[in-house]
């Protein structure tokens, strides 16, 4: 008699069967774009080609969604020699600090960045700062170079006919959008000029994240530095995308189903919550943040040993974020990733809660999977319970999320101290009227 494979594993196998073709599509599309960028570098050596993109390929293989991918174009500039000026108005509590990149008086090797096409002289007569490298000017130069490079590559047969089109190159405020065909799939890349530099990330220096990640991984990730990318026509900002992808990759080296749970939720999000990508909704970056928080809140290996339980670790964090309309940035918790998203969070919450309560319908991908669904995991609302962290941030802790796991019948931990902490929070929420029974 054949062994019956659980529905969750059937769904995961279907996702994994598409991972290799997706990775090949990505590689072909990336090769086309790298060929074009090599010509850009030949035309203007100030723009470099970044070949170290293994993390992007790794991340693309995890996804089912087709959100645009970043292609960073490093600028050939000694970042340590530049003046990083942080305007007071740019220092908001809702995101990374924005800055201007100034060229100091007497700065050696910075002459290529003092030409009118990328530079604006200072009008303040400062003895220290001669002027600034302007993001909008850099983007305009890069766009012209890309157009010339595409025409050259097509004319000389360096890229296949139809692999990219000049008229798909759109100049956005913060990057250049370009469609690249890899055969069966068309991938949208956002080409972004970046300045690489060393930068402190306090969240990675704290001891609280250490249990969730492999030994030594946080130090290695911090050593990569960060990228400054365009924030507006005049300002740059710190991008943490590479750091977050590095953390994701580090989680993949641990035993368990951390990355599998992310792939499953991304597929469900794409097919069910975003109607096959036709409706606005959560992005892969949103779900990546959810996994990183879940990994930090549930550092124990037993939390990730079983596939269904691993998915519910992400679901309880996601539901809490939707109920409170706040998904904190993993490295800058004061920044809310859901703010100004334009999403109908109430409707999205209802879809996610329905899946969490009765996931079987969304997991059936074959006629042989049809059958009677188990009863809903919850028979009463949990929204009031989920909103507690909004009124008291102390609830953003493992014991509180263990209560939520128990509510969804997904708490099977045997550790006595953890059970006692969970029960303590459970009785506290009952006293506060936080649980709707």
mmCIF file with all atom_site columns, C-alpha atoms in Angstrom, residues 88-240:
data_model
loop_
_atom_site.group_PDB
_atom_site.id
_atom_site.type_symbol
_atom_site.label_atom_id
_atom_site.label_alt_id
_atom_site.label_comp_id
_atom_site.label_asym_id
_atom_site.label_entity_id
_atom_site.label_seq_id
_atom_site.pdbx_PDB_ins_code
_atom_site.Cartn_x
_atom_site.Cartn_y
_atom_site.Cartn_z
_atom_site.occupancy
_atom_site.B_iso_or_equiv
_atom_site.pdbx_formal_charge
_atom_site.auth_seq_id
_atom_site.auth_comp_id
_atom_site.auth_asym_id
_atom_site.auth_atom_id
_atom_site.pdbx_PDB_model_num
ATOM 1   C CA . UNK A 1 88  ? 17.412 67.206 9.676   1.00 0.00 ? 88  UNK A CA 1
ATOM 2   C CA . UNK A 1 89  ? 14.132 66.827 7.801   1.00 0.00 ? 89  UNK A CA 1
ATOM 3   C CA . UNK A 1 90  ? 15.247 63.436 6.495   1.00 0.00 ? 90  UNK A CA 1
ATOM 4   C CA . UNK A 1 91  ? 15.636 61.941 9.959   1.00 0.00 ? 91  UNK A CA 1
ATOM 5   C CA . UNK A 1 92  ? 12.154 60.511 10.438  1.00 0.00 ? 92  UNK A CA 1
ATOM 6   C CA . UNK A 1 93  ? 11.190 57.669 12.713  1.00 0.00 ? 93  UNK A CA 1
ATOM 7   C CA . UNK A 1 94  ? 9.550  55.838 9.821   1.00 0.00 ? 94  UNK A CA 1
ATOM 8   C CA . UNK A 1 95  ? 12.578 54.711 7.867   1.00 0.00 ? 95  UNK A CA 1
ATOM 9   C CA . UNK A 1 96  ? 16.294 54.681 7.256   1.00 0.00 ? 96  UNK A CA 1
ATOM 10  C CA . UNK A 1 97  ? 17.966 58.070 7.330   1.00 0.00 ? 97  UNK A CA 1
ATOM 11  C CA . UNK A 1 98  ? 18.292 59.848 3.981   1.00 0.00 ? 98  UNK A CA 1
ATOM 12  C CA . UNK A 1 99  ? 21.432 61.735 3.100   1.00 0.00 ? 99  UNK A CA 1
ATOM 13  C CA . UNK A 1 100 ? 23.283 63.763 0.502   1.00 0.00 ? 100 UNK A CA 1
ATOM 14  C CA . UNK A 1 101 ? 26.639 62.585 -0.825  1.00 0.00 ? 101 UNK A CA 1
ATOM 15  C CA . UNK A 1 102 ? 29.083 65.467 -0.822  1.00 0.00 ? 102 UNK A CA 1
ATOM 16  C CA . UNK A 1 103 ? 32.425 65.759 -2.572  1.00 0.00 ? 103 UNK A CA 1
ATOM 17  C CA . UNK A 1 104 ? 34.991 67.201 -0.107  1.00 0.00 ? 104 UNK A CA 1
ATOM 18  C CA . UNK A 1 105 ? 37.521 69.824 -0.993  1.00 0.00 ? 105 UNK A CA 1
ATOM 19  C CA . UNK A 1 106 ? 40.756 68.116 -1.956  1.00 0.00 ? 106 UNK A CA 1
ATOM 20  C CA . UNK A 1 107 ? 39.159 64.663 -2.229  1.00 0.00 ? 107 UNK A CA 1
ATOM 21  C CA . UNK A 1 108 ? 41.575 62.470 -4.210  1.00 0.00 ? 108 UNK A CA 1
ATOM 22  C CA . UNK A 1 109 ? 40.186 60.408 -7.084  1.00 0.00 ? 109 UNK A CA 1
ATOM 23  C CA . UNK A 1 110 ? 36.738 62.024 -7.053  1.00 0.00 ? 110 UNK A CA 1
ATOM 24  C CA . UNK A 1 111 ? 37.215 64.129 -10.214 1.00 0.00 ? 111 UNK A CA 1
ATOM 25  C CA . UNK A 1 112 ? 35.050 61.792 -12.395 1.00 0.00 ? 112 UNK A CA 1
ATOM 26  C CA . UNK A 1 113 ? 32.126 62.578 -10.076 1.00 0.00 ? 113 UNK A CA 1
ATOM 27  C CA . UNK A 1 114 ? 32.498 66.355 -10.346 1.00 0.00 ? 114 UNK A CA 1
ATOM 28  C CA . UNK A 1 115 ? 31.274 66.639 -13.946 1.00 0.00 ? 115 UNK A CA 1
ATOM 29  C CA . UNK A 1 116 ? 28.021 68.449 -14.677 1.00 0.00 ? 116 UNK A CA 1
ATOM 30  C CA . UNK A 1 117 ? 26.187 65.279 -15.757 1.00 0.00 ? 117 UNK A CA 1
ATOM 31  C CA . UNK A 1 118 ? 26.211 63.821 -12.197 1.00 0.00 ? 118 UNK A CA 1
ATOM 32  C CA . UNK A 1 119 ? 27.294 66.701 -9.936  1.00 0.00 ? 119 UNK A CA 1
ATOM 33  C CA . UNK A 1 120 ? 25.806 69.945 -8.653  1.00 0.00 ? 120 UNK A CA 1
ATOM 34  C CA . UNK A 1 121 ? 28.184 72.506 -7.174  1.00 0.00 ? 121 UNK A CA 1
ATOM 35  C CA . UNK A 1 122 ? 27.412 73.769 -3.702  1.00 0.00 ? 122 UNK A CA 1
ATOM 36  C CA . UNK A 1 123 ? 25.707 77.157 -3.577  1.00 0.00 ? 123 UNK A CA 1
ATOM 37  C CA . UNK A 1 124 ? 26.579 77.610 0.094   1.00 0.00 ? 124 UNK A CA 1
ATOM 38  C CA . UNK A 1 125 ? 30.257 78.408 -0.439  1.00 0.00 ? 125 UNK A CA 1
ATOM 39  C CA . UNK A 1 126 ? 31.378 75.715 1.992   1.00 0.00 ? 126 UNK A CA 1
ATOM 40  C CA . UNK A 1 127 ? 35.115 75.236 2.376   1.00 0.00 ? 127 UNK A CA 1
ATOM 41  C CA . UNK A 1 128 ? 34.626 71.550 3.197   1.00 0.00 ? 128 UNK A CA 1
ATOM 42  C CA . UNK A 1 129 ? 32.035 70.526 0.554   1.00 0.00 ? 129 UNK A CA 1
ATOM 43  C CA . UNK A 1 130 ? 32.401 71.440 -3.124  1.00 0.00 ? 130 UNK A CA 1
ATOM 44  C CA . UNK A 1 131 ? 29.007 70.016 -4.100  1.00 0.00 ? 131 UNK A CA 1
ATOM 45  C CA . UNK A 1 132 ? 26.983 66.820 -4.298  1.00 0.00 ? 132 UNK A CA 1
ATOM 46  C CA . UNK A 1 133 ? 26.515 63.700 -6.421  1.00 0.00 ? 133 UNK A CA 1
ATOM 47  C CA . UNK A 1 134 ? 22.857 63.934 -7.465  1.00 0.00 ? 134 UNK A CA 1
ATOM 48  C CA . UNK A 1 135 ? 20.777 60.719 -7.742  1.00 0.00 ? 135 UNK A CA 1
ATOM 49  C CA . UNK A 1 136 ? 18.439 62.037 -10.446 1.00 0.00 ? 136 UNK A CA 1
ATOM 50  C CA . UNK A 1 137 ? 21.390 63.042 -12.636 1.00 0.00 ? 137 UNK A CA 1
ATOM 51  C CA . UNK A 1 138 ? 23.074 59.660 -12.109 1.00 0.00 ? 138 UNK A CA 1
ATOM 52  C CA . UNK A 1 139 ? 19.850 57.879 -13.105 1.00 0.00 ? 139 UNK A CA 1
ATOM 53  C CA . UNK A 1 140 ? 19.516 60.014 -16.248 1.00 0.00 ? 140 UNK A CA 1
ATOM 54  C CA . UNK A 1 141 ? 23.087 59.221 -17.324 1.00 0.00 ? 141 UNK A CA 1
ATOM 55  C CA . UNK A 1 142 ? 22.569 55.527 -16.602 1.00 0.00 ? 142 UNK A CA 1
ATOM 56  C CA . UNK A 1 143 ? 19.375 55.457 -18.672 1.00 0.00 ? 143 UNK A CA 1
ATOM 57  C CA . UNK A 1 144 ? 21.109 56.996 -21.689 1.00 0.00 ? 144 UNK A CA 1
ATOM 58  C CA . UNK A 1 145 ? 23.938 54.492 -21.325 1.00 0.00 ? 145 UNK A CA 1
ATOM 59  C CA . UNK A 1 146 ? 21.506 51.570 -21.120 1.00 0.00 ? 146 UNK A CA 1
ATOM 60  C CA . UNK A 1 147 ? 19.731 52.675 -24.304 1.00 0.00 ? 147 UNK A CA 1
ATOM 61  C CA . UNK A 1 148 ? 23.042 52.959 -26.154 1.00 0.00 ? 148 UNK A CA 1
ATOM 62  C CA . UNK A 1 149 ? 24.225 49.611 -24.755 1.00 0.00 ? 149 UNK A CA 1
ATOM 63  C CA . UNK A 1 150 ? 21.027 47.794 -25.756 1.00 0.00 ? 150 UNK A CA 1
ATOM 64  C CA . UNK A 1 151 ? 21.241 49.138 -29.307 1.00 0.00 ? 151 UNK A CA 1
ATOM 65  C CA . UNK A 1 152 ? 24.915 48.098 -29.512 1.00 0.00 ? 152 UNK A CA 1
ATOM 66  C CA . UNK A 1 153 ? 24.279 44.592 -28.160 1.00 0.00 ? 153 UNK A CA 1
ATOM 67  C CA . UNK A 1 154 ? 21.405 44.021 -30.579 1.00 0.00 ? 154 UNK A CA 1
ATOM 68  C CA . UNK A 1 155 ? 23.363 45.337 -33.554 1.00 0.00 ? 155 UNK A CA 1
ATOM 69  C CA . UNK A 1 156 ? 26.328 43.068 -32.808 1.00 0.00 ? 156 UNK A CA 1
ATOM 70  C CA . UNK A 1 157 ? 24.212 40.001 -31.947 1.00 0.00 ? 157 UNK A CA 1
ATOM 71  C CA . UNK A 1 158 ? 25.341 39.907 -28.330 1.00 0.00 ? 158 UNK A CA 1
ATOM 72  C CA . UNK A 1 159 ? 21.785 39.274 -27.113 1.00 0.00 ? 159 UNK A CA 1
ATOM 73  C CA . UNK A 1 160 ? 19.053 37.176 -28.684 1.00 0.00 ? 160 UNK A CA 1
ATOM 74  C CA . UNK A 1 161 ? 16.371 38.985 -30.720 1.00 0.00 ? 161 UNK A CA 1
ATOM 75  C CA . UNK A 1 162 ? 13.362 39.813 -28.547 1.00 0.00 ? 162 UNK A CA 1
ATOM 76  C CA . UNK A 1 163 ? 15.206 39.319 -25.272 1.00 0.00 ? 163 UNK A CA 1
ATOM 77  C CA . UNK A 1 164 ? 14.753 42.998 -24.358 1.00 0.00 ? 164 UNK A CA 1
ATOM 78  C CA . UNK A 1 165 ? 13.269 46.157 -25.794 1.00 0.00 ? 165 UNK A CA 1
ATOM 79  C CA . UNK A 1 166 ? 14.447 49.731 -25.495 1.00 0.00 ? 166 UNK A CA 1
ATOM 80  C CA . UNK A 1 167 ? 10.849 50.975 -25.215 1.00 0.00 ? 167 UNK A CA 1
ATOM 81  C CA . UNK A 1 168 ? 10.352 48.918 -22.028 1.00 0.00 ? 168 UNK A CA 1
ATOM 82  C CA . UNK A 1 169 ? 13.011 51.017 -20.289 1.00 0.00 ? 169 UNK A CA 1
ATOM 83  C CA . UNK A 1 170 ? 11.093 53.324 -17.967 1.00 0.00 ? 170 UNK A CA 1
ATOM 84  C CA . UNK A 1 171 ? 12.704 55.979 -15.794 1.00 0.00 ? 171 UNK A CA 1
ATOM 85  C CA . UNK A 1 172 ? 11.138 55.862 -12.357 1.00 0.00 ? 172 UNK A CA 1
ATOM 86  C CA . UNK A 1 173 ? 11.982 58.126 -9.450  1.00 0.00 ? 173 UNK A CA 1
ATOM 87  C CA . UNK A 1 174 ? 14.234 55.609 -7.718  1.00 0.00 ? 174 UNK A CA 1
ATOM 88  C CA . UNK A 1 175 ? 15.378 53.261 -10.486 1.00 0.00 ? 175 UNK A CA 1
ATOM 89  C CA . UNK A 1 176 ? 15.111 52.193 -14.124 1.00 0.00 ? 176 UNK A CA 1
ATOM 90  C CA . UNK A 1 177 ? 12.562 49.513 -15.024 1.00 0.00 ? 177 UNK A CA 1
ATOM 91  C CA . UNK A 1 178 ? 13.468 47.055 -17.805 1.00 0.00 ? 178 UNK A CA 1
ATOM 92  C CA . UNK A 1 179 ? 11.722 43.917 -19.107 1.00 0.00 ? 179 UNK A CA 1
ATOM 93  C CA . UNK A 1 180 ? 14.030 41.020 -19.992 1.00 0.00 ? 180 UNK A CA 1
ATOM 94  C CA . UNK A 1 181 ? 12.820 37.844 -21.716 1.00 0.00 ? 181 UNK A CA 1
ATOM 95  C CA . UNK A 1 182 ? 14.425 34.515 -20.818 1.00 0.00 ? 182 UNK A CA 1
ATOM 96  C CA . UNK A 1 183 ? 12.422 32.424 -23.256 1.00 0.00 ? 183 UNK A CA 1
ATOM 97  C CA . UNK A 1 184 ? 9.180  31.350 -21.610 1.00 0.00 ? 184 UNK A CA 1
ATOM 98  C CA . UNK A 1 185 ? 9.303  33.961 -18.870 1.00 0.00 ? 185 UNK A CA 1
ATOM 99  C CA . UNK A 1 186 ? 9.634  37.738 -18.896 1.00 0.00 ? 186 UNK A CA 1
ATOM 100 C CA . UNK A 1 187 ? 11.262 39.215 -15.803 1.00 0.00 ? 187 UNK A CA 1
ATOM 101 C CA . UNK A 1 188 ? 11.113 42.857 -14.799 1.00 0.00 ? 188 UNK A CA 1
ATOM 102 C CA . UNK A 1 189 ? 14.328 44.233 -13.366 1.00 0.00 ? 189 UNK A CA 1
ATOM 103 C CA . UNK A 1 190 ? 14.725 47.550 -11.592 1.00 0.00 ? 190 UNK A CA 1
ATOM 104 C CA . UNK A 1 191 ? 18.214 48.834 -12.377 1.00 0.00 ? 191 UNK A CA 1
ATOM 105 C CA . UNK A 1 192 ? 19.457 50.851 -9.403  1.00 0.00 ? 192 UNK A CA 1
ATOM 106 C CA . UNK A 1 193 ? 22.735 52.789 -9.034  1.00 0.00 ? 193 UNK A CA 1
ATOM 107 C CA . UNK A 1 194 ? 24.320 52.124 -5.638  1.00 0.00 ? 194 UNK A CA 1
ATOM 108 C CA . UNK A 1 195 ? 27.185 53.428 -3.544  1.00 0.00 ? 195 UNK A CA 1
ATOM 109 C CA . UNK A 1 196 ? 28.628 50.677 -1.334  1.00 0.00 ? 196 UNK A CA 1
ATOM 110 C CA . UNK A 1 197 ? 29.966 51.691 2.054   1.00 0.00 ? 197 UNK A CA 1
ATOM 111 C CA . UNK A 1 198 ? 30.456 50.480 5.623   1.00 0.00 ? 198 UNK A CA 1
ATOM 112 C CA . UNK A 1 199 ? 27.539 51.354 7.874   1.00 0.00 ? 199 UNK A CA 1
ATOM 113 C CA . UNK A 1 200 ? 26.524 50.315 11.382  1.00 0.00 ? 200 UNK A CA 1
ATOM 114 C CA . UNK A 1 201 ? 23.327 48.279 11.702  1.00 0.00 ? 201 UNK A CA 1
ATOM 115 C CA . UNK A 1 202 ? 22.583 48.245 15.445  1.00 0.00 ? 202 UNK A CA 1
ATOM 116 C CA . UNK A 1 203 ? 19.888 45.570 15.101  1.00 0.00 ? 203 UNK A CA 1
ATOM 117 C CA . UNK A 1 204 ? 22.504 43.069 13.897  1.00 0.00 ? 204 UNK A CA 1
ATOM 118 C CA . UNK A 1 205 ? 24.853 43.878 16.758  1.00 0.00 ? 205 UNK A CA 1
ATOM 119 C CA . UNK A 1 206 ? 22.426 42.969 19.545  1.00 0.00 ? 206 UNK A CA 1
ATOM 120 C CA . UNK A 1 207 ? 22.523 39.615 21.292  1.00 0.00 ? 207 UNK A CA 1
ATOM 121 C CA . UNK A 1 208 ? 18.773 39.083 20.917  1.00 0.00 ? 208 UNK A CA 1
ATOM 122 C CA . UNK A 1 209 ? 19.079 37.853 17.306  1.00 0.00 ? 209 UNK A CA 1
ATOM 123 C CA . UNK A 1 210 ? 22.009 35.504 17.891  1.00 0.00 ? 210 UNK A CA 1
ATOM 124 C CA . UNK A 1 211 ? 19.964 32.380 18.894  1.00 0.00 ? 211 UNK A CA 1
ATOM 125 C CA . UNK A 1 212 ? 17.907 32.543 15.690  1.00 0.00 ? 212 UNK A CA 1
ATOM 126 C CA . UNK A 1 213 ? 20.797 32.424 13.202  1.00 0.00 ? 213 UNK A CA 1
ATOM 127 C CA . UNK A 1 214 ? 23.828 30.164 12.617  1.00 0.00 ? 214 UNK A CA 1
ATOM 128 C CA . UNK A 1 215 ? 26.914 30.965 14.652  1.00 0.00 ? 215 UNK A CA 1
ATOM 129 C CA . UNK A 1 216 ? 29.031 33.676 13.050  1.00 0.00 ? 216 UNK A CA 1
ATOM 130 C CA . UNK A 1 217 ? 26.506 34.468 10.311  1.00 0.00 ? 217 UNK A CA 1
ATOM 131 C CA . UNK A 1 218 ? 25.493 37.884 11.682  1.00 0.00 ? 218 UNK A CA 1
ATOM 132 C CA . UNK A 1 219 ? 29.115 39.046 11.799  1.00 0.00 ? 219 UNK A CA 1
ATOM 133 C CA . UNK A 1 220 ? 29.711 37.916 8.223   1.00 0.00 ? 220 UNK A CA 1
ATOM 134 C CA . UNK A 1 221 ? 26.567 39.668 7.004   1.00 0.00 ? 221 UNK A CA 1
ATOM 135 C CA . UNK A 1 222 ? 27.512 42.898 8.773   1.00 0.00 ? 222 UNK A CA 1
ATOM 136 C CA . UNK A 1 223 ? 30.928 42.773 7.109   1.00 0.00 ? 223 UNK A CA 1
ATOM 137 C CA . UNK A 1 224 ? 29.356 43.217 3.664   1.00 0.00 ? 224 UNK A CA 1
ATOM 138 C CA . UNK A 1 225 ? 28.396 46.812 4.331   1.00 0.00 ? 225 UNK A CA 1
ATOM 139 C CA . UNK A 1 226 ? 25.277 48.448 2.906   1.00 0.00 ? 226 UNK A CA 1
ATOM 140 C CA . UNK A 1 227 ? 24.200 50.110 -0.301  1.00 0.00 ? 227 UNK A CA 1
ATOM 141 C CA . UNK A 1 228 ? 23.159 53.734 -0.627  1.00 0.00 ? 228 UNK A CA 1
ATOM 142 C CA . UNK A 1 229 ? 20.407 53.982 -3.257  1.00 0.00 ? 229 UNK A CA 1
ATOM 143 C CA . UNK A 1 230 ? 18.339 56.890 -4.600  1.00 0.00 ? 230 UNK A CA 1
ATOM 144 C CA . UNK A 1 231 ? 15.669 58.060 -2.145  1.00 0.00 ? 231 UNK A CA 1
ATOM 145 C CA . UNK A 1 232 ? 14.540 61.103 -4.150  1.00 0.00 ? 232 UNK A CA 1
ATOM 146 C CA . UNK A 1 233 ? 15.855 63.418 -6.838  1.00 0.00 ? 233 UNK A CA 1
ATOM 147 C CA . UNK A 1 234 ? 18.433 64.865 -4.414  1.00 0.00 ? 234 UNK A CA 1
ATOM 148 C CA . UNK A 1 235 ? 18.798 62.331 -1.583  1.00 0.00 ? 235 UNK A CA 1
ATOM 149 C CA . UNK A 1 236 ? 20.221 58.847 -1.080  1.00 0.00 ? 236 UNK A CA 1
ATOM 150 C CA . UNK A 1 237 ? 19.157 56.327 1.566   1.00 0.00 ? 237 UNK A CA 1
ATOM 151 C CA . UNK A 1 238 ? 20.507 53.182 3.183   1.00 0.00 ? 238 UNK A CA 1
ATOM 152 C CA . UNK A 1 239 ? 19.136 50.029 1.558   1.00 0.00 ? 239 UNK A CA 1
ATOM 153 C CA . UNK A 1 240 ? 19.031 46.907 3.720   1.00 0.00 ? 240 UNK A CA 1
#
